[in-house]
Short mmCIF file of C-alpha atoms in Angstrom, two decimals:
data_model
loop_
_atom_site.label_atom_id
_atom_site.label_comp_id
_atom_site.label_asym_id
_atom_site.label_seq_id
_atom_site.Cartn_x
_atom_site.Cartn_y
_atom_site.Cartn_z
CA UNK A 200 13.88 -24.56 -23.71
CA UNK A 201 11.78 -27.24 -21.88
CA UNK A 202 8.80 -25.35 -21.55
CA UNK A 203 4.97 -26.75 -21.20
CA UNK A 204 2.31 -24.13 -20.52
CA UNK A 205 -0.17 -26.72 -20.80
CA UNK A 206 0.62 -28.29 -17.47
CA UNK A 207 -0.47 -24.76 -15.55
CA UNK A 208 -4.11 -25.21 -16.71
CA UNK A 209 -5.68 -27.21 -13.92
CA UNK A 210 -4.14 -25.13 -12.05
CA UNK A 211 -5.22 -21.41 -13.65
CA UNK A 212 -8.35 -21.03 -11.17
CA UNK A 213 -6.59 -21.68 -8.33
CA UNK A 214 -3.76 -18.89 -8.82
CA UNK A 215 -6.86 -16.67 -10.15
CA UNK A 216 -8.18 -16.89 -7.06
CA UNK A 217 -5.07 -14.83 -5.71
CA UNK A 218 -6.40 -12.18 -7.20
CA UNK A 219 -8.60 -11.38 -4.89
CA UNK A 220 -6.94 -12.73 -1.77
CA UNK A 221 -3.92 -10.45 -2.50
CA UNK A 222 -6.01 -7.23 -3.83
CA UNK A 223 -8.35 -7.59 -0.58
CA UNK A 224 -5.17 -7.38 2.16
CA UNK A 225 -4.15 -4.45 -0.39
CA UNK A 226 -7.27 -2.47 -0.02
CA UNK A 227 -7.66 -2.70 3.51
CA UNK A 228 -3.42 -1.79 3.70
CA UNK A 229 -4.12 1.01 1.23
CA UNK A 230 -7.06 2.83 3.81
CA UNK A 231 -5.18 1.88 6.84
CA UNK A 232 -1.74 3.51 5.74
CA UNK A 233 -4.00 6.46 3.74
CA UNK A 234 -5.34 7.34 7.35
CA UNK A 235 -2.26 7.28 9.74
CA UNK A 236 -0.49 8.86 7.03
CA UNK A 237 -2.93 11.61 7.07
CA UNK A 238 -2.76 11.63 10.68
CA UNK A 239 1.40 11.72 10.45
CA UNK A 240 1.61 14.76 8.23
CA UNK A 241 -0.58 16.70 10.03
CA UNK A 242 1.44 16.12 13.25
CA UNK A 243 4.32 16.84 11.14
CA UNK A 244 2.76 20.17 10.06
CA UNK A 245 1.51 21.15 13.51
CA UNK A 246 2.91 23.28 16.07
CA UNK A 247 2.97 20.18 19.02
CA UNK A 248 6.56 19.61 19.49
CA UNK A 249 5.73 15.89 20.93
CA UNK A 250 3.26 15.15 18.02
CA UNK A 251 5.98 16.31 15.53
CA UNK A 252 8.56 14.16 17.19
CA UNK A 253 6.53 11.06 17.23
CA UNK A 254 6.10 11.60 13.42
CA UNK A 255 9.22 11.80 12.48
CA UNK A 256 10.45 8.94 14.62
CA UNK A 257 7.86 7.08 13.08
CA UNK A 258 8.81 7.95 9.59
CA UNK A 259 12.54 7.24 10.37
CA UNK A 260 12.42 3.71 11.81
CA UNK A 261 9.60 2.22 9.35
CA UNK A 262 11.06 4.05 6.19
CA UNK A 263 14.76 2.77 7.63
CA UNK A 264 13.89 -1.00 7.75
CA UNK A 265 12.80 -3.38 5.62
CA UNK A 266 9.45 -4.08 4.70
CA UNK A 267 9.85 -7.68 5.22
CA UNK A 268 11.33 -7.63 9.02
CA UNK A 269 8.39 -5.33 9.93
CA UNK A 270 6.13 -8.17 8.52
CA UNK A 271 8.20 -10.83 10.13
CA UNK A 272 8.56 -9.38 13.55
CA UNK A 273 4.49 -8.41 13.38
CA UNK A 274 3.88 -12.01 12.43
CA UNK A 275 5.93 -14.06 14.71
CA UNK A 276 6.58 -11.49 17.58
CA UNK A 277 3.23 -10.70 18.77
CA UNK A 278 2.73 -14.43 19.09
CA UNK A 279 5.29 -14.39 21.21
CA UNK A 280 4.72 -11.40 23.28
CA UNK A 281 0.94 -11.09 24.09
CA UNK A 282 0.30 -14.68 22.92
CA UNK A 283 -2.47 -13.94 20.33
CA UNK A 284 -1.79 -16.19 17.40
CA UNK A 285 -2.03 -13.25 14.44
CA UNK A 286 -3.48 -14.20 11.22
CA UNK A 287 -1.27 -14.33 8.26
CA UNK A 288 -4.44 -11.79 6.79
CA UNK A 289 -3.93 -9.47 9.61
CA UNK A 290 -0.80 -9.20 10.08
CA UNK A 291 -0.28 -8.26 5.94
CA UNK A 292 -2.77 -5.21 6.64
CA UNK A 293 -0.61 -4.23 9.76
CA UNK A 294 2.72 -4.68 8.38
CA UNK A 295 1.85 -2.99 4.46
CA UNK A 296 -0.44 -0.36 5.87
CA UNK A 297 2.01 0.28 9.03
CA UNK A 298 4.86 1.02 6.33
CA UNK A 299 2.43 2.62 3.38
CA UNK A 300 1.42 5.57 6.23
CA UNK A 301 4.95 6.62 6.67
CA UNK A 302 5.65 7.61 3.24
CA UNK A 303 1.51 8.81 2.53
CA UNK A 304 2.35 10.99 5.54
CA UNK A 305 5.68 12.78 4.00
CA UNK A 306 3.92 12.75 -0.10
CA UNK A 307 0.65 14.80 2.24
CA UNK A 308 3.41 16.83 4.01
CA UNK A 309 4.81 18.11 0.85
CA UNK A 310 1.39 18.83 -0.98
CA UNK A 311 0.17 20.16 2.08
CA UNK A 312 2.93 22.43 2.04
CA UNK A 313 3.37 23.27 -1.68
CA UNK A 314 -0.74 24.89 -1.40
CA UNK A 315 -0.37 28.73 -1.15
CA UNK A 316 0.21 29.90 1.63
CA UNK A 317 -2.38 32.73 1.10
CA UNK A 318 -4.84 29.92 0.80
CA UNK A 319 -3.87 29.80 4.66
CA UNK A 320 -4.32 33.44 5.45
CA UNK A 321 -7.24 33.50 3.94
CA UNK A 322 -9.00 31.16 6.00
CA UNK A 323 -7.72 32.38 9.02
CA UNK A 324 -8.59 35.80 8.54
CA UNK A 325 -12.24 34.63 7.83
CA UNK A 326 -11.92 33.03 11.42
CA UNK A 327 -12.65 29.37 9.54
CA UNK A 328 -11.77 26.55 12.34
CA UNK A 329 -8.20 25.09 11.94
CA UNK A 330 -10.37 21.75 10.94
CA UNK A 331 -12.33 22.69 8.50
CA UNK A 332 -9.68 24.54 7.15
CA UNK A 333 -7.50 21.40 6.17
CA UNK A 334 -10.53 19.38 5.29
CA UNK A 335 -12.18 21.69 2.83
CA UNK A 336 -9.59 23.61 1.81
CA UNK A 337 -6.01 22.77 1.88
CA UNK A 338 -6.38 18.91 1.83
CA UNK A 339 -8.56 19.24 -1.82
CA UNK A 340 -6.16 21.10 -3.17
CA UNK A 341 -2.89 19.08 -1.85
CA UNK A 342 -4.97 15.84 -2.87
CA UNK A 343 -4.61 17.45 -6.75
CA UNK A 344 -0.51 17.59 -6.26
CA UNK A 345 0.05 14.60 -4.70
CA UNK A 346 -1.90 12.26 -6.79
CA UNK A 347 0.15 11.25 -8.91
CA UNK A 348 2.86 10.32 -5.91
CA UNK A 349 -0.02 8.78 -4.58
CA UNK A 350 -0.67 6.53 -6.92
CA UNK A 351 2.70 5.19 -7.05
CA UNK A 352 3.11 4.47 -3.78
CA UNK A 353 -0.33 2.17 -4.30
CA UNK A 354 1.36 0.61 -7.79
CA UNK A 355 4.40 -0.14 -5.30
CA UNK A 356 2.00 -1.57 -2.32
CA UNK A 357 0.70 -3.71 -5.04
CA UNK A 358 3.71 -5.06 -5.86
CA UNK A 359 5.36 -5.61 -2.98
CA UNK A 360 2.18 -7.61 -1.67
CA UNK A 361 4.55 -10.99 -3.00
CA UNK A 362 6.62 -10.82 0.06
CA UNK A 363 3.53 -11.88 2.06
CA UNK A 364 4.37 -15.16 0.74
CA UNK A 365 6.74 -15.58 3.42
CA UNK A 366 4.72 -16.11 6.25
CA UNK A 367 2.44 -18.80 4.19
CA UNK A 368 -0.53 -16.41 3.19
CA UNK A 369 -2.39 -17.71 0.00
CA UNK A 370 -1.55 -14.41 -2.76
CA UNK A 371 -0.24 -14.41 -5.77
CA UNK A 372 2.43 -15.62 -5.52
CA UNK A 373 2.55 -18.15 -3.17
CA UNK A 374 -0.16 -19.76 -5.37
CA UNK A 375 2.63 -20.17 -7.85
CA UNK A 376 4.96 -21.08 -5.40
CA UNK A 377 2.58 -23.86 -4.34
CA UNK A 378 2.16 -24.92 -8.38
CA UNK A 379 5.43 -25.03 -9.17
CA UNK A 380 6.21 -27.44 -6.21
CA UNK A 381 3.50 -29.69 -7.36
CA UNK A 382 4.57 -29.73 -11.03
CA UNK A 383 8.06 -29.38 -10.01
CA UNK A 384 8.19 -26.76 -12.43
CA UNK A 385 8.28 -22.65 -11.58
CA UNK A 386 9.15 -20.76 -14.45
CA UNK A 387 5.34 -21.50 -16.41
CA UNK A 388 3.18 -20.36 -12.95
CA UNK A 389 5.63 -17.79 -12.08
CA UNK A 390 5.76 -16.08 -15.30
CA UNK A 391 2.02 -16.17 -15.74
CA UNK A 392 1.34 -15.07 -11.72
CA UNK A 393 3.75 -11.95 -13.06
CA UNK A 394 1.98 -11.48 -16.14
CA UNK A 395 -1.39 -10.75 -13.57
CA UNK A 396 0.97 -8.48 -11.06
CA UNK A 397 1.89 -6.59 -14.91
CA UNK A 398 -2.21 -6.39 -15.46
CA UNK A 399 -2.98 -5.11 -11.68
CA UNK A 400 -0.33 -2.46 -12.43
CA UNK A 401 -1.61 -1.41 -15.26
CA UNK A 402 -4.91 -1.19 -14.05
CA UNK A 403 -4.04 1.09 -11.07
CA UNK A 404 -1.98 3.19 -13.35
CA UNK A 405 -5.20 3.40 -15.75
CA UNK A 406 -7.16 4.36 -13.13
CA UNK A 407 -5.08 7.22 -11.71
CA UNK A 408 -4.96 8.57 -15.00
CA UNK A 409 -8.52 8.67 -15.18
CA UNK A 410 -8.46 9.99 -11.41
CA UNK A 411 -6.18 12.94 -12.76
CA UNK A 412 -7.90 13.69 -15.38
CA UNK A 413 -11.20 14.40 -13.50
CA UNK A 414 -9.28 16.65 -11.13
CA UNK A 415 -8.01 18.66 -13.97
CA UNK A 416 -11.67 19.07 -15.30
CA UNK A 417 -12.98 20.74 -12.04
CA UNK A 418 -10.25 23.31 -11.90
#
């Protein structure tokens, strides 16, 4: 095995500095897609036909297709279209939060509808506004269930941030990409770009145990 992990060290600060340029598209993604998908599964939840429909077309055609042609076509396509040149930045948050909300909105469906119902009644029969109701009551208590699912679909996000390498944006992984083309050698800065994905993982899954554990405190 012809290996030299002594040829990556010039190079370590330069694929370090992925780490932020591929957890700061992530973060924005992560709020975008929390909020839609909030949005989503209380249309899917509500008694508007129309606002159900749209929700569950939504769902369908962003959970149906890859994540990389929704990046692709949000990348080259508005270009095209409207003639605004799209950031590679921009179009990340669009594409990963885009997707993210359609499956936040069916994991907040499903706690949503795994509360009590009486939990429900209750609130109506104290005449509390529909509102309120799902922010101080049902959502806090769905938020408990669905953490967990939540925090798996971030660990995913997180991973799947690589395929933003196609359209040229600085992450991760095209830093290693760009490495291994100048040391015409990709196994060293590939393995140790995945060693950081393995660390970011690990972190996020730290964290939402932590997260859980808090929750479980307060009941």
């Amino acid at each position: 095995m012809n290996l030299d992990f002594s040829q990556i060290v010039p190079y370590i600060p330069f694929m370090l500095e992925g780490i932020w340029v591929t957890l700061k598209f992530v973060f924005f993604a992560i709020i975008l897609g929390s909020i839609f998908g909030t949005v989503l599964a209380l249309f899917k939840i509500g008694s508007a036909k129309p606002l159900r429909w749209f929700a569950d077309a939504y769902t369908s055609i962003f959970r149906g297709t890859p994540l990389i042609l929704q990046l692709m076509i949000i990348y080259y396509s508005i270009p095209q279209l409207t003639g605004y040149d799209i950031s590679p930045f921009l179009s990340a948050i669009l594409a990963f939060g885009l997707n993210s909300s359609a499956y936040i909105s069916e994991i907040i469906r499903a706690g949503i509808q795994a509360v009590d119902k009486g939990q429900l009644e209750a609130a109506q029969a104290l005449g509390v506004p529909y509102s309120a109701m799902m922010k101080d009551i049902i959502l806090p208590q769905a938020l408990k269930n669905i953490l967990p699912a939540l925090m798996n679909e971030f660990i995913t996000l997180t991973k799947e941030s690589a395929i933003v390498s196609t359209i040229g944006y600085l992450d991760l992984m095209r830093r290693a990409q760009v490495v291994g083309a100048d040391l015409f050698r990709n196994f060293e800065p590939l393995l140790f770009v995945g060693v950081i994905y393995w660390c970011l993982v690990m972190g996020l899954t730290v964290i939402g145990r932590m997260v859980e554990r808090r929750l479980k405190l307060s009941d």
